[in-house]
CSV table of C-alpha atoms and ligand atoms in Angstrom, one decimal:
chain,number,residue,atom,x,y,z
A,1,MET,CA,58.7,134.4,-226.6
A,2,GLU,CA,56.4,132.8,-224.8
A,3,LYS,CA,54.5,135.2,-222.4
A,4,LYS,CA,55.1,135.0,-218.9
A,5,ARG,CA,52.3,133.9,-216.9
A,6,MET,CA,50.2,135.7,-214.5
A,7,VAL,CA,46.9,135.0,-211.5
A,8,SER,CA,45.0,136.4,-209.4
A,9,GLY,CA,41.3,136.5,-208.1
A,10,ILE,CA,38.6,138.6,-206.4
A,11,THR,CA,36.8,137.5,-203.6
A,12,SER,CA,33.2,137.8,-204.6
A,13,THR,CA,31.8,139.6,-200.7
A,14,GLY,CA,29.8,142.3,-202.0
A,15,LYS,CA,30.5,145.7,-204.1
A,16,LEU,CA,33.8,146.3,-206.1
A,17,THR,CA,35.6,149.5,-205.0
A,18,LEU,CA,37.8,152.0,-206.0
A,19,GLY,CA,40.3,150.2,-204.2
A,20,ASN,CA,39.7,146.9,-205.8
A,21,TYR,CA,40.0,149.1,-209.1
A,22,ILE,CA,43.4,151.1,-208.9
A,23,GLY,CA,44.8,147.8,-206.5
A,24,ALA,CA,43.9,145.4,-208.6
A,25,LEU,CA,41.4,145.7,-212.3
A,26,LYS,CA,43.3,148.7,-213.5
A,27,ASN,CA,46.5,146.5,-213.5
A,28,PHE,CA,45.1,143.2,-214.5
A,29,VAL,CA,43.8,145.2,-218.0
A,30,LYS,CA,47.1,147.2,-218.6
A,31,LEU,CA,49.3,143.9,-218.2
A,32,GLN,CA,46.5,141.6,-220.3
A,33,ASP,CA,48.7,142.2,-223.7
A,34,GLU,CA,51.9,141.7,-222.2
A,35,TYR,CA,51.0,138.9,-219.9
A,36,GLU,CA,48.8,135.2,-220.0
A,37,MET,CA,46.6,136.4,-217.4
A,38,PHE,CA,44.2,133.7,-215.8
A,39,ILE,CA,41.9,135.8,-213.4
A,40,PHE,CA,38.9,134.6,-211.5
A,41,VAL,CA,36.2,135.1,-209.1
A,42,ALA,CA,36.7,133.7,-206.0
A,43,ASN,CA,33.7,132.5,-205.4
A,44,LEU,CA,34.6,129.4,-202.8
A,45,HIS,CA,36.6,132.8,-200.4
A,46,GLY,CA,32.9,134.2,-200.6
A,47,ILE,CA,31.6,132.1,-198.5
A,48,THR,CA,34.4,132.0,-195.9
A,49,THR,CA,32.1,134.1,-193.8
A,50,PRO,CA,28.5,133.5,-193.9
A,51,ILE,CA,26.6,134.9,-197.0
A,52,GLU,CA,23.0,134.5,-198.4
A,53,LYS,CA,22.6,132.7,-201.4
A,54,GLU,CA,21.1,135.3,-203.3
A,55,VAL,CA,23.6,138.0,-202.1
A,56,LEU,CA,26.0,135.6,-203.4
A,57,LYS,CA,25.1,135.1,-206.7
A,58,ASN,CA,24.2,138.6,-207.7
A,59,ASN,CA,27.9,139.3,-206.2
A,60,ILE,CA,29.2,136.1,-208.2
A,61,LYS,CA,27.7,138.1,-211.4
A,62,GLN,CA,28.1,141.4,-210.7
A,63,SER,CA,31.7,140.8,-210.2
A,64,ILE,CA,32.0,138.9,-213.9
A,65,ALA,CA,30.7,141.7,-215.6
A,66,LEU,CA,32.5,144.5,-213.4
A,67,TYR,CA,35.9,142.7,-214.8
A,68,PHE,CA,34.8,142.9,-218.6
A,69,ALA,CA,32.8,146.8,-218.3
A,70,CYS,CA,36.5,147.5,-216.4
A,71,GLY,CA,38.6,146.3,-219.6
A,72,LEU,CA,39.1,143.3,-219.2
A,73,ASP,CA,39.1,141.2,-222.6
A,74,PRO,CA,38.3,137.3,-222.8
A,75,ASN,CA,39.7,137.1,-226.2
A,76,LYS,CA,43.0,138.1,-224.2
A,77,ALA,CA,42.6,136.6,-220.9
A,78,THR,CA,41.8,134.0,-219.3
A,79,ILE,CA,38.8,134.6,-216.8
A,80,PHE,CA,36.7,132.5,-214.8
A,81,ILE,CA,34.7,131.7,-211.9
A,82,GLN,CA,36.6,129.4,-209.1
A,83,SER,CA,34.3,127.0,-207.8
A,84,ASP,CA,34.1,125.7,-211.8
A,85,ILE,CA,37.4,124.5,-211.7
A,86,SER,CA,37.1,121.7,-209.0
A,87,GLU,CA,40.7,121.3,-208.8
A,88,HIS,CA,41.5,124.4,-206.7
A,89,SER,CA,39.4,123.0,-203.8
A,90,GLU,CA,41.0,119.5,-204.3
A,91,LEU,CA,44.2,120.8,-204.8
A,92,ALA,CA,43.7,123.2,-201.3
A,93,TRP,CA,43.2,119.7,-199.7
A,94,ILE,CA,46.5,118.6,-200.6
A,95,LEU,CA,48.0,121.8,-199.6
A,96,THR,CA,45.7,122.0,-196.1
A,97,CYS,CA,47.5,118.2,-195.2
A,98,ASN,CA,51.2,120.2,-195.5
A,99,THR,CA,50.5,123.2,-193.9
A,100,ASN,CA,51.2,124.4,-190.1
A,101,ILE,CA,47.7,125.7,-187.7
A,102,GLY,CA,51.2,128.1,-186.7
A,103,GLU,CA,51.6,129.3,-190.0
A,104,LEU,CA,47.9,130.1,-190.8
A,105,ASN,CA,46.9,131.3,-186.7
A,106,ARG,CA,49.8,134.6,-187.6
A,107,MET,CA,48.2,135.6,-190.7
A,108,THR,CA,47.0,139.3,-189.8
A,109,GLN,CA,43.9,138.9,-192.2
A,110,PHE,CA,42.7,136.0,-189.6
A,111,LYS,CA,43.5,137.6,-186.7
A,112,ASP,CA,42.0,140.6,-187.4
A,113,LYS,CA,39.5,139.1,-189.5
A,114,SER,CA,38.4,136.2,-186.4
A,115,SER,CA,38.6,139.2,-183.6
A,116,LYS,CA,35.4,140.7,-185.6
A,117,VAL,CA,33.8,137.7,-185.2
A,118,LYS,CA,34.1,137.3,-181.5
A,119,ALA,CA,33.4,140.9,-181.0
A,120,ASN,CA,30.0,140.2,-182.4
A,121,ASN,CA,28.8,137.5,-180.9
A,122,GLY,CA,31.1,137.3,-178.1
A,123,THR,CA,32.1,133.6,-178.4
A,124,GLU,CA,35.0,132.2,-180.0
A,125,TYR,CA,33.0,130.2,-183.1
A,126,ILE,CA,35.2,131.7,-185.7
A,127,PRO,CA,34.5,129.6,-189.1
A,128,SER,CA,37.4,127.5,-189.9
A,129,GLY,CA,37.6,128.5,-193.4
A,130,LEU,CA,39.1,132.0,-192.7
A,131,LEU,CA,41.7,130.0,-191.0
A,132,MET,CA,42.2,127.6,-194.3
A,133,TYR,CA,41.5,130.6,-196.7
A,134,PRO,CA,45.0,131.6,-197.1
A,135,VAL,CA,45.7,127.5,-198.2
A,136,LEU,CA,42.9,128.2,-200.3
A,137,MET,CA,45.0,131.1,-201.9
A,138,ALA,CA,48.0,129.0,-202.1
A,139,ALA,CA,46.0,126.2,-204.4
A,140,ASP,CA,44.7,128.8,-206.6
A,141,ILE,CA,47.8,130.3,-207.4
A,142,LEU,CA,49.9,127.2,-207.4
A,143,LEU,CA,47.7,125.2,-210.1
A,144,TYR,CA,48.4,127.3,-212.8
A,145,ASP,CA,52.8,128.0,-212.0
A,146,PRO,CA,52.3,131.5,-212.5
A,147,GLU,CA,55.8,134.1,-212.6
A,148,LEU,CA,53.7,136.6,-211.1
A,149,VAL,CA,50.3,137.4,-209.0
A,150,PRO,CA,49.0,141.0,-208.9
A,151,VAL,CA,47.5,141.4,-205.7
A,152,GLY,CA,47.3,145.0,-203.4
A,153,LYS,CA,49.7,145.2,-200.6
A,154,ASP,CA,47.5,143.6,-198.1
A,155,GLN,CA,47.8,140.2,-199.7
A,156,LYS,CA,51.4,140.1,-199.7
A,157,GLN,CA,51.2,137.9,-196.3
A,158,HIS,CA,49.0,135.6,-198.2
A,159,ILE,CA,51.7,135.1,-201.2
A,160,GLU,CA,54.2,134.6,-199.1
A,161,LEU,CA,52.7,131.7,-197.3
A,162,ALA,CA,52.1,130.8,-201.0
A,163,ARG,CA,55.4,130.5,-201.9
A,164,SER,CA,56.6,128.9,-198.4
A,165,ILE,CA,54.2,126.1,-199.0
A,166,GLY,CA,54.9,125.4,-203.2
A,167,GLU,CA,58.6,125.6,-202.1
A,168,ARG,CA,58.0,122.5,-199.3
A,169,MET,CA,56.4,120.7,-201.5
A,170,ASN,CA,58.9,121.0,-204.1
A,171,SER,CA,61.4,119.8,-201.4
A,172,LYS,CA,58.9,117.2,-200.3
A,173,TYR,CA,57.6,115.8,-203.5
A,174,GLY,CA,60.0,116.7,-206.5
A,175,ASN,CA,59.2,120.0,-208.5
A,176,MET,CA,55.7,120.6,-209.0
A,177,PHE,CA,55.0,124.2,-208.6
A,178,VAL,CA,57.0,127.4,-210.1
A,179,ILE,CA,57.3,129.3,-207.5
A,180,PRO,CA,55.3,133.1,-208.0
A,181,GLU,CA,56.4,136.5,-206.9
A,182,GLU,CA,54.4,138.9,-206.1
A,183,TYR,CA,53.8,142.1,-208.3
A,184,THR,CA,51.9,144.9,-206.3
A,185,PRO,CA,51.7,148.1,-208.4
A,186,LYS,CA,54.1,151.1,-207.6
A,187,LEU,CA,51.1,153.4,-206.7
A,188,GLY,CA,47.7,152.5,-205.8
A,189,SER,CA,48.3,148.6,-203.5
A,190,LYS,CA,46.8,150.7,-200.7
A,191,ILE,CA,44.1,153.0,-201.5
A,192,LEU,CA,42.0,154.5,-197.7
A,193,ASP,CA,39.1,154.8,-196.0
A,194,LEU,CA,37.5,157.6,-196.7
A,195,GLN,CA,36.3,158.0,-193.7
A,196,ASP,CA,39.4,156.4,-191.5
A,197,PRO,CA,42.4,157.1,-194.1
A,198,THR,CA,44.6,155.1,-191.4
A,199,LYS,CA,42.6,151.5,-192.6
A,200,LYS,CA,42.5,150.3,-196.2
A,201,MET,CA,39.6,151.2,-198.1
A,202,SER,CA,37.3,148.2,-197.7
A,203,LYS,CA,34.1,146.8,-199.3
A,204,SER,CA,32.8,145.2,-196.3
A,205,SER,CA,33.2,148.7,-194.4
A,206,SER,CA,29.7,149.2,-192.3
A,207,ASN,CA,29.9,152.9,-192.9
A,208,PRO,CA,29.1,153.1,-197.1
A,209,LYS,CA,31.0,157.0,-196.8
A,210,SER,CA,33.8,155.2,-196.3
A,211,TYR,CA,34.5,153.6,-199.8
A,212,ILE,CA,33.6,154.0,-203.5
A,213,ALA,CA,31.8,151.1,-204.5
A,214,LEU,CA,32.2,151.1,-208.8
A,215,LEU,CA,28.3,151.1,-209.1
A,216,ASP,CA,27.8,153.6,-206.3
A,217,ASN,CA,24.7,156.4,-207.5
A,218,ILE,CA,27.1,159.3,-209.4
A,219,ASP,CA,25.2,161.6,-206.4
A,220,GLU,CA,26.7,159.7,-203.7
A,221,VAL,CA,30.0,159.5,-205.6
A,222,LYS,CA,30.6,163.3,-205.3
A,223,LYS,CA,28.8,163.3,-201.6
A,224,LYS,CA,31.3,160.7,-200.4
A,225,ILE,CA,34.5,162.6,-202.1
A,226,LYS,CA,33.2,166.0,-200.6
A,227,SER,CA,32.9,164.4,-196.8
A,228,ALA,CA,36.6,162.6,-197.2
A,229,VAL,CA,38.3,162.9,-194.0
A,230,THR,CA,41.3,165.9,-194.5
A,231,ASP,CA,43.4,167.6,-192.1
A,232,SER,CA,43.3,171.5,-191.2
A,233,GLU,CA,46.3,172.4,-192.6
A,234,ASN,CA,45.0,173.2,-195.9
A,235,LEU,CA,48.0,172.2,-197.8
A,236,ILE,CA,47.9,169.6,-200.7
A,237,LYS,CA,51.1,167.5,-200.0
A,238,TYR,CA,51.8,164.0,-200.1
A,239,ASP,CA,52.6,162.8,-196.6
A,240,LEU,CA,51.0,159.5,-195.7
A,241,GLU,CA,52.2,159.3,-192.3
A,242,ASN,CA,50.9,163.0,-191.1
A,243,LYS,CA,48.4,163.5,-194.0
A,244,PRO,CA,46.9,160.2,-195.0
A,245,GLY,CA,43.6,162.0,-196.1
A,246,VAL,CA,45.2,164.4,-198.1
A,247,SER,CA,47.2,161.6,-199.2
A,248,ASN,CA,45.2,159.1,-200.1
A,249,LEU,CA,43.0,162.2,-202.5
A,250,ILE,CA,46.7,162.4,-203.8
A,251,THR,CA,47.1,158.6,-205.2
A,252,ILE,CA,43.6,158.4,-206.3
A,253,TYR,CA,44.2,160.9,-208.6
A,254,SER,CA,47.5,160.7,-209.6
A,255,CYS,CA,46.9,156.8,-210.6
A,256,LEU,CA,43.3,157.8,-212.5
A,257,LYS,CA,45.4,160.7,-214.0
A,258,ASN,CA,48.4,158.0,-215.1
A,259,ILE,CA,50.9,160.8,-213.7
A,260,SER,CA,53.5,160.9,-210.6
A,261,ILE,CA,52.3,162.1,-206.9
A,262,GLU,CA,55.2,164.8,-208.2
A,263,GLN,CA,53.0,165.7,-211.3
A,264,THR,CA,49.6,166.0,-208.8
A,265,GLU,CA,51.6,168.0,-206.2
A,266,GLN,CA,52.5,170.6,-208.9
A,267,HIS,CA,49.4,170.3,-210.8
A,268,PHE,CA,47.7,171.9,-207.1
A,269,LEU,CA,50.3,174.0,-205.5
A,270,GLY,CA,49.0,177.1,-204.4
A,271,LYS,CA,45.1,175.5,-204.5
A,272,ASP,CA,42.8,174.4,-201.5
A,273,TYR,CA,41.2,171.1,-201.0
A,274,GLY,CA,38.1,172.3,-202.1
A,275,ILE,CA,39.6,172.0,-205.0
A,276,LEU,CA,41.3,169.1,-204.4
A,277,LYS,CA,38.1,167.2,-203.9
A,278,GLU,CA,36.4,168.4,-206.8
A,279,GLU,CA,38.8,167.4,-209.1
A,280,VAL,CA,39.7,164.0,-207.7
A,281,SER,CA,35.6,164.2,-208.0
A,282,ASN,CA,35.4,164.2,-211.5
A,283,GLU,CA,38.5,161.7,-212.2
A,284,VAL,CA,35.9,159.2,-210.4
A,285,VAL,CA,32.8,160.4,-211.2
A,286,ASN,CA,34.3,160.2,-215.3
A,287,LEU,CA,35.8,156.5,-214.6
A,288,LEU,CA,32.7,155.3,-213.1
A,289,MET,CA,30.2,156.1,-215.4
A,290,THR,CA,32.4,154.6,-217.9
A,291,ILE,CA,32.5,151.2,-216.1
A,292,GLN,CA,28.8,151.7,-215.4
A,293,LYS,CA,27.6,152.7,-219.4
A,294,LYS,CA,29.2,149.5,-220.0
A,295,TYR,CA,28.6,147.0,-217.0
A,296,GLU,CA,25.3,147.8,-218.2
A,297,GLU,CA,25.4,146.6,-221.7
A,298,ILE,CA,27.2,143.4,-220.7
A,299,ILE,CA,24.9,142.6,-217.6
A,300,ASN,CA,21.6,142.9,-219.9
A,301,SER,CA,23.3,140.5,-222.9
A,302,ASN,CA,24.2,136.5,-222.5
A,303,MET,CA,27.6,137.4,-223.2
A,304,ILE,CA,29.3,136.3,-219.6
A,305,ASP,CA,27.8,132.8,-219.7
A,306,GLU,CA,29.5,132.3,-223.1
A,307,TYR,CA,32.8,134.2,-222.2
A,308,LEU,CA,32.7,132.3,-218.9
A,309,GLU,CA,32.2,129.0,-221.0
A,310,LYS,CA,35.8,129.8,-222.7
A,311,GLY,CA,37.6,130.9,-219.8
A,312,ALA,CA,36.6,127.4,-217.9
A,313,LYS,CA,37.6,125.9,-220.8
A,314,LYS,CA,41.2,127.2,-220.7
A,315,ALA,CA,41.7,127.0,-217.1
A,316,LYS,CA,40.2,123.7,-216.6
A,317,ILE,CA,43.2,122.2,-219.1
A,318,VAL,CA,45.7,123.6,-217.0
A,319,ALA,CA,44.2,123.0,-213.7
A,320,SER,CA,43.3,119.2,-214.7
A,321,LYS,CA,47.5,118.8,-216.5
A,322,LYS,CA,49.1,119.9,-212.8
A,323,ILE,CA,46.5,118.2,-210.5
A,324,ASN,CA,47.3,114.8,-211.9
A,325,LYS,CA,51.1,115.4,-211.8
A,326,VAL,CA,50.0,116.6,-208.2
A,327,LYS,CA,48.4,113.4,-207.2
A,328,ASN,CA,51.1,111.3,-209.5
A,329,LEU,CA,54.0,113.2,-207.2
A,330,VAL,CA,52.2,112.5,-203.6
A,331,GLY,CA,51.5,108.9,-204.3
A,332,LEU,CA,48.1,109.4,-204.6
A,333,ASN,CA,47.2,107.6,-207.7
A,334,TYR,CA,48.7,103.9,-206.6
A,335,LYS,CA,49.0,103.2,-210.1
A,336,ARG,CA,51.6,105.5,-211.3
A,337,LYS,CA,55.0,105.5,-210.6
B,401,AMP,P1,39.6,141.8,-201.9
B,401,AMP,O1,38.9,142.3,-202.3
B,401,AMP,O2,40.0,141.8,-200.3
B,401,AMP,O3,39.2,140.4,-202.5
B,401,AMP,O4,40.8,142.3,-202.7
B,401,AMP,C1,40.8,142.1,-204.5
B,401,AMP,C2,42.5,142.6,-204.7
B,401,AMP,O5,41.9,144.1,-204.3
B,401,AMP,C3,43.5,142.4,-204.3
B,401,AMP,O6,44.4,142.4,-204.8
B,401,AMP,C4,43.5,143.0,-202.4
B,401,AMP,O7,45.1,143.4,-202.4
B,401,AMP,C5,42.9,144.3,-204.0
B,401,AMP,N1,42.5,145.7,-203.1
B,401,AMP,C6,41.8,145.7,-202.1
B,401,AMP,N2,41.0,146.5,-201.1
B,401,AMP,C7,42.2,147.8,-202.0
B,401,AMP,C8,43.0,148.6,-201.3
B,401,AMP,N3,42.0,149.6,-200.7
B,401,AMP,N4,44.0,149.6,-202.5
B,401,AMP,C9,44.7,148.7,-202.9
B,401,AMP,N5,44.2,147.4,-203.3
B,401,AMP,C10,43.2,146.8,-202.8
B,402,LIG,N1,42.4,136.5,-201.3
B,402,LIG,C1,42.6,137.6,-202.2
B,402,LIG,C2,41.9,138.7,-201.5
B,402,LIG,O1,41.3,139.1,-201.3
B,402,LIG,C3,41.6,137.1,-203.5
B,402,LIG,C4,42.0,135.9,-204.1
B,402,LIG,C5,42.1,134.8,-203.8
B,402,LIG,C6,43.3,135.5,-204.5
B,402,LIG,N2,42.8,133.6,-204.5
B,402,LIG,C7,43.7,134.5,-204.8
B,402,LIG,C8,44.5,137.0,-205.1
B,402,LIG,C9,44.8,133.9,-205.7
B,402,LIG,C10,45.6,136.7,-205.9
B,402,LIG,C11,45.7,134.9,-206.0
B,402,LIG,O2,41.9,139.9,-202.1
């Protein structure tokens, strides 16, 4: 039986975090046997807000090495860099011409990010890439005809937009795309900020104590978990609304131990926050030490280039076939019917 296809990417804007690991990478690794996976570093998305050349280059290489260090296997999954497959940008333009500004204006991520730009420099100069970002994401997805797109909760709205654009194109030009479903993990699709657990953990946070980066120094990680915001109740119970900090630690522990929330609550029954933090810290430290060891091996070898070349070749076959079909159906190839 043919395997179902999945496509996903992670933006190369900064260091990958524990949130990226639990919400995305861990699942990619788990699913790579069962599905035909296409996983890329979204470096074109990485330039939507200004970024220095050397920082960007470093982020791209680091992200790829981390994908492998976290367990993505180039013999199972197709792993590549977004900009190596020019069809992503080409399709993005065709989709842009079939997307309304109103739809893009309604995206929560755009509203959040553009309001930050405004607040920072007091002007209306919002990069237009920030508005167009979800169209490029729709192109990333529709290009490969996946049935599923594994992402964290924050990407839900973008996947819905990709589906509407796909459906619109299909009804306007004839069937050209498979309409995908989003796939979010039952647990861990939104790991929270350690200092402000009402927000998601984000690599773009200005306070490094808020997030754990996969390449963080181990002593720093221990300190960050120790200083994670909880509450004064000293009761280890999952209650996202009233106890977001504690619930976040419970989620992290459950995800890393691969057990349910109930099992974690049972495990910590009658124990205090000190113990909770210590045990969460041990799990995170174990994970990070394993990842960092593999990362060092990979980053200092020439495996990355070899694997990427292999991945790009496989992705290119699918992408070029699809872009030709799209161009024919839209009427861009004057010789074709
Ligand atoms: P980004 O870093 O925004 O490019 O996100 C890459 C992937 O990681 C997406 O599938 C996100 O939904 C997921 N992700 C990012 N931050 C978190 C988080 N704090 N918790 C769970 N998933 C996350
Ligand atoms: N926008 C996604 C994020 O920030 C990353 C991404 C880009 C993506 N293209 C994608 C995810 C295609 C899934 C499919 O999380």
